[in-house]
XYZ file of C-alpha atoms in Angstrom:
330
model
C -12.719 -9.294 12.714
C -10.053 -6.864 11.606
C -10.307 -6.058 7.447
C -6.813 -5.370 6.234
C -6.333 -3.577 2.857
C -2.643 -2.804 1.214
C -1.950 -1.765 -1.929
C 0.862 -2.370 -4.125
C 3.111 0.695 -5.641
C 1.198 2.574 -8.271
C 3.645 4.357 -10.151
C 3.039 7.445 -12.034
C 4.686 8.930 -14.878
C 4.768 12.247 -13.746
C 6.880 14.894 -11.464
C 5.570 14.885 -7.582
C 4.712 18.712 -8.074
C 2.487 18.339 -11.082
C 0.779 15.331 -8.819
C 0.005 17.389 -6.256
C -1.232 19.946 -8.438
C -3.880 17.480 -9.529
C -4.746 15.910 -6.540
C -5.592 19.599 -4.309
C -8.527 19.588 -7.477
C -10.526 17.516 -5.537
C -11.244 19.420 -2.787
C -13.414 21.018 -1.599
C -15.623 18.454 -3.784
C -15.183 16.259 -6.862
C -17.938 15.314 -9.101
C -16.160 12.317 -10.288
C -16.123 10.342 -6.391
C -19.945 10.250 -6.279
C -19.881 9.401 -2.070
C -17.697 12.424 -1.515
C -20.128 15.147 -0.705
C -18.105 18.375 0.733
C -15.031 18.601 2.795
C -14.293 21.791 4.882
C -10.859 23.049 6.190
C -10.593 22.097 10.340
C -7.593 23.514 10.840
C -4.077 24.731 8.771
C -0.457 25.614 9.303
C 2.403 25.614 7.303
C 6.623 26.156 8.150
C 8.148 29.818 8.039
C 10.462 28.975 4.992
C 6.837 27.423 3.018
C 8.676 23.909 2.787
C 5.920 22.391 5.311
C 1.854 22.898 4.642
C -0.459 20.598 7.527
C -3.924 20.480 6.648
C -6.982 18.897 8.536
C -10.191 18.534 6.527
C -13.471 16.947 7.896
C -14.776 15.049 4.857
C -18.968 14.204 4.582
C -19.470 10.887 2.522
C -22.699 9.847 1.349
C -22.333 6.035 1.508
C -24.421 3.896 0.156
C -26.443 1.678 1.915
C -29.887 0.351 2.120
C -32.577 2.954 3.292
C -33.534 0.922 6.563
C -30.048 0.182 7.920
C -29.507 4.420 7.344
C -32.197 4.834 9.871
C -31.716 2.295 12.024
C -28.041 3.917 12.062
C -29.675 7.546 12.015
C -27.572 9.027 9.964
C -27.405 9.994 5.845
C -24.064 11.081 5.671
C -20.667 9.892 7.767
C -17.942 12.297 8.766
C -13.887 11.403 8.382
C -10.998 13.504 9.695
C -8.136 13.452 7.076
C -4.619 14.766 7.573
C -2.949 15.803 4.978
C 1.254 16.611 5.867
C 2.998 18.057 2.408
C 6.631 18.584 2.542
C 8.014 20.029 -0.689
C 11.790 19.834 0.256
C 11.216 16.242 0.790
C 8.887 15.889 -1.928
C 6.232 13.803 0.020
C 2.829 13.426 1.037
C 1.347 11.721 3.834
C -2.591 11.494 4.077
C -4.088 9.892 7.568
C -7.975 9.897 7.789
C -10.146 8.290 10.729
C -13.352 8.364 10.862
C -15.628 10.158 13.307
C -18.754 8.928 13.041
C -20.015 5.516 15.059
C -15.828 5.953 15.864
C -17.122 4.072 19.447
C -18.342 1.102 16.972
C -16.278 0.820 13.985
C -12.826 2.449 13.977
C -11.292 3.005 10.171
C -8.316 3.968 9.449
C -6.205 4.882 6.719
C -2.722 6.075 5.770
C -1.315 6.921 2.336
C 1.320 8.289 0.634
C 2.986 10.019 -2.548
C 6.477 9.393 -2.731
C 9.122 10.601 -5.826
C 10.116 7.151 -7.149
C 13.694 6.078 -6.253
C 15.148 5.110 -9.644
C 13.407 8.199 -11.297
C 13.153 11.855 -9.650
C 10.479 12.850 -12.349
C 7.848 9.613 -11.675
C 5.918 9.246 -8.147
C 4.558 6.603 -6.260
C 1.458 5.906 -4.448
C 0.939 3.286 -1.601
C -2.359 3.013 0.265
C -2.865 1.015 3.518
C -6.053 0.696 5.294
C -8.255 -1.135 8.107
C -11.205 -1.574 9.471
C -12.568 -3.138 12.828
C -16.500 -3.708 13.009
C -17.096 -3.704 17.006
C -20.925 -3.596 17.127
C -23.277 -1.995 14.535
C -26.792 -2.091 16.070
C -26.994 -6.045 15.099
C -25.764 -5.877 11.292
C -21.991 -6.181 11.593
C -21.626 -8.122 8.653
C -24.076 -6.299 6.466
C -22.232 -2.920 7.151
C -18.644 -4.944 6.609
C -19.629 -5.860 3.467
C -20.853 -2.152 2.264
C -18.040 -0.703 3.694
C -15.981 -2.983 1.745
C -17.326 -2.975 -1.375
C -17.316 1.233 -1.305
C -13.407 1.224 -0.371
C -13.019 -0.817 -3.300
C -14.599 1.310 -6.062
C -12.774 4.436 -4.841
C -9.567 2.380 -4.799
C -9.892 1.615 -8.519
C -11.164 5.193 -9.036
C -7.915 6.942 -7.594
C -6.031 6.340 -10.233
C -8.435 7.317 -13.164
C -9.128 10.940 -10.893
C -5.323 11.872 -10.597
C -5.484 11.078 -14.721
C -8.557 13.055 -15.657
C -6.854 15.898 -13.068
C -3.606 15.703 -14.891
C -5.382 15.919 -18.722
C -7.372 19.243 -17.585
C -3.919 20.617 -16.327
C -2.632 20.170 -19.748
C -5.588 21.646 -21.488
C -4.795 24.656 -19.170
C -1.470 25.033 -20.103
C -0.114 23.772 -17.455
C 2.567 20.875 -17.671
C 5.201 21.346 -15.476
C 5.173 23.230 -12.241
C 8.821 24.193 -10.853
C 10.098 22.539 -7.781
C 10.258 24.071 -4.488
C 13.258 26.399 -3.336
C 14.000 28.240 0.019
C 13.264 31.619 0.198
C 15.828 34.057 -1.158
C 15.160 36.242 2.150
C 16.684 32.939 4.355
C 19.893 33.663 5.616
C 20.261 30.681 7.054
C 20.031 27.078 5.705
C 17.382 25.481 7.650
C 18.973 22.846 10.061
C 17.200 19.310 10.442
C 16.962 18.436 13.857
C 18.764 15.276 14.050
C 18.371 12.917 17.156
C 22.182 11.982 18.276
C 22.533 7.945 18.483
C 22.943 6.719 21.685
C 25.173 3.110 21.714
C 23.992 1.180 24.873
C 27.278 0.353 26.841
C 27.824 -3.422 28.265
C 26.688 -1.186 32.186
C 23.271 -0.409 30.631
C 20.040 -1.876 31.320
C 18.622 -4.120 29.603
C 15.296 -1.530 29.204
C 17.809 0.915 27.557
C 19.518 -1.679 25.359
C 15.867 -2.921 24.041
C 14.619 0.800 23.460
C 17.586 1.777 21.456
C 17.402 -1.054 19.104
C 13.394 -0.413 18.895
C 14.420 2.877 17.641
C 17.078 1.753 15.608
C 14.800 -0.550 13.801
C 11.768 1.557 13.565
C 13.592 3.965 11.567
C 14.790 1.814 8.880
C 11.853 1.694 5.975
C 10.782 -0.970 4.359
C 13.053 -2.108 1.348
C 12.140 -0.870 -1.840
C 12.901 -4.468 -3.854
C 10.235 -5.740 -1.455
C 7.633 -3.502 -2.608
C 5.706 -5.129 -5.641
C 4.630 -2.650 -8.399
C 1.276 -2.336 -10.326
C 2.602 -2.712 -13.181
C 4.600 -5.489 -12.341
C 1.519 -7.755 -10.773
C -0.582 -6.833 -13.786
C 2.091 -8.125 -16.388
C 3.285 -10.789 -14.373
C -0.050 -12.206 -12.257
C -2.776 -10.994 -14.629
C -5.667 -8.552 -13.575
C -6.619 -8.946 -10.277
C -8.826 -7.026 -8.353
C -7.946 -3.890 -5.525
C -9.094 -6.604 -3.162
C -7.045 -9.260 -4.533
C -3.998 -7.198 -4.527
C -4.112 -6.493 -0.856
C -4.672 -10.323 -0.094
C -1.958 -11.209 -2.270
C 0.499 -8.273 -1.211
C -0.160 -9.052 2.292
C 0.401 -12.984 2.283
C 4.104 -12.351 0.560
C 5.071 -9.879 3.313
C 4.119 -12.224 5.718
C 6.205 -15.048 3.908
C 9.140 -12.143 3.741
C 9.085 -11.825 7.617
C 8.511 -15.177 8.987
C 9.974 -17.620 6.137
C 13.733 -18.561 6.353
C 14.805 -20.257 3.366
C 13.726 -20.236 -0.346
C 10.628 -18.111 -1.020
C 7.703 -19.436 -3.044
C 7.642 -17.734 -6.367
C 4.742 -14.892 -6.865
C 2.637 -17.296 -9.126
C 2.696 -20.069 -6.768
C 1.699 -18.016 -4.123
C -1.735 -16.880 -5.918
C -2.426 -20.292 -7.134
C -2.398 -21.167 -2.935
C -4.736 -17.777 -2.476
C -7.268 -18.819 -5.797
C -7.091 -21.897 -4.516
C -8.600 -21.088 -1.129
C -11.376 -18.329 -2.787
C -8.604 -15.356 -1.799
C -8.877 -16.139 2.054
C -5.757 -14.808 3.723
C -5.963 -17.144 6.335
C -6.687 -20.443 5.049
C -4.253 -19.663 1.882
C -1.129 -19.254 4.549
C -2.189 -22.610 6.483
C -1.946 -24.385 3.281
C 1.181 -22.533 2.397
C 2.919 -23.371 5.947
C 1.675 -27.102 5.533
C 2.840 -27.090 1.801
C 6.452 -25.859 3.056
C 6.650 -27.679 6.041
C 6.472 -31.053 4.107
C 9.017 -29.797 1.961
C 11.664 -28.896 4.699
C 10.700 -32.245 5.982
C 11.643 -34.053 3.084
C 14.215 -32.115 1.909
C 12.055 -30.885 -1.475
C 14.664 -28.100 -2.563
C 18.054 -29.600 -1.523
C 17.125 -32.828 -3.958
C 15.986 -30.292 -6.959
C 19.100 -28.444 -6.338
C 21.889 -32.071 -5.920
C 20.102 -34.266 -8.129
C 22.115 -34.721 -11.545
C 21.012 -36.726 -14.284
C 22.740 -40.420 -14.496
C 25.415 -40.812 -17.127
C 23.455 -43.898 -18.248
C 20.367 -41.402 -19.408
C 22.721 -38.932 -20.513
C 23.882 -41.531 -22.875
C 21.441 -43.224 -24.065
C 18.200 -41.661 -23.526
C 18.039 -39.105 -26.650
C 14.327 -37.578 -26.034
C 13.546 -34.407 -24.429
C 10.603 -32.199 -23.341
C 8.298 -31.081 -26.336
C 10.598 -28.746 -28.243
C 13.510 -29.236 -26.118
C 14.680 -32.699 -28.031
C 18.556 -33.025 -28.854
C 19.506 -30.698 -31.598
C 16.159 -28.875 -31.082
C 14.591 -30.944 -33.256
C 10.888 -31.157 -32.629
């Protein structure tokens, strides 16, 4: 079975060049993730004008795991290939990491990103997506699903604190805000963006072309940012929930974003369906599409939203919910 993780928008309150400026302190090493041994450079290139840097680490993790499934495995350390594209003009980074051991038994993958946060050039976000598909694993598939899961979720809640801790020893250096990037004053000329021209499919053109222009179209649009949930937002609103629960919760809203037509559930409702079923994706949505099915059926929503009180109550029925009586009269 597949394990999906997503995380919600973690926001912080700092510019995307001070960010970065914490985040290369973790490399080669860092004390603070105890499973992350040494990393070395694979391979590194970066643009003409310096507004592009590419760089491919292989990253040794000590997970870990009981001594006997380590030597059944025979292995003490595992090995993932991370990718890390920085583009300063755009301010962005995008981290992909794979792994390469066992990568004919278990394939992992993960993508991230640090974004400058659309309503304020001086904050940046951080979204994390990840999964994991356990083939075959000498006859312990669910032992070694269940380690790898519980690691990814203490470094999840770790990421945060690291970036902090990074961030406070920049500012006992000194060093609190880093300038942003500019082109070279040698550059002539402004760099050009190679832009793909749009081709409309006219009523003579196949359908093959007509379908692969409107899968381009649509693959270039990203994701709304209103349908993004925030941290913050889930932790004021929901109430703590764990990295895990996040994901399960995150993930069961998008789904209700792309297939549901209609009124959406609110957020609360739809964790009380996910508690309700121990936080099982699966069995929280079949309840969910039974729960809205019967109220389509019986028009649930379109009474709530017609029905008016009779003038006959209005008249002569003078109570009211606790607190809520006529006159506000408790």
């Amino acid at each position: 079975m597949v394990q999906k993780y997503q995380s919600p928008v973690r926001v912080y309150k700092h510019p995307f060049e001070l960010i970065m400026a914490a985040y290369e302190r973790r490399f080669p090493s860092c004390p603070l993730i105890p499973i992350f041994v040494h990393s070395d450079i694979i391979s590194e290139s970066q643009s003409e004008d310096g507004a592009t840097h590419v760089i491919e680490r292989r990253c040794t993790l000590d997970v870990e795991a009981p001594r006997l499934l380590k030597r059944i495995a025979g292995v003490d350390y595992l090995y993932f290939v991370q990718k890390n594209t920085l583009d300063w003009r755009q301010r962005s980074l995008h981290i992909e990491t794979y792994n390469e051991s066992f990568s004919s038994r278990v394939i992992v993958k993960e993508h991230c990103s640090y974004t400058v946060h659309p309503e304020n050039e001086d904050w940046t976000c951080f979204e994390q997506s990840a999964s994991m598909d356990m083939k075959s694993f000498f006859g312990f598939e669910s032992t070694a699903e269940k380690i790898a899961m519980r690691q990814y979720a203490s470094s999840i809640s770790k990421g945060k604190e690291i970036i902090e801790y990074y961030l406070r020893e920049l500012e006992t250096e000194g060093i609190t805000h880093i300038p942003r990037w500019t082109p070279p004053s040698t550059t002539i000329a402004s760099p050009q963006l190679t832009v793909n021209a749009a081709v409309i499919p006219t009523p003579n053109s196949s359908k093959e072309d007509q379908e692969r222009v409107h899968s381009n179209l649509t693959e270039s649009l990203p994701a709304s940012v209103e349908d993004k949930l925030d941290a913050d937002y889930i932790r004021h609103y929901l109430g703590e929930l764990s990295p895990l629960n996040e994901s399960c919760f995150i993930r069961l809203r998008q789904w209700l974003q792309e297939t549901h037509k209609g009124k959406l559930p609110k957020d609360q409702h739809v964790l009380r369906f996910l508690r309700s079923r121990d936080f099982n994706v699966e069995k929280a949505r079949e309840a969910l599409c039974h729960t809205l099915t019967w109220r389509k059926q019986h028009q649930v929503d379109f009474l709530l939203d017609s029905w008016k009180c009779p003038q006959l109550l209005r008249d002569y029925y003078t109570g009211g919910w606790h607190y809520h009586d006529k006159g506000m009269k408790a």
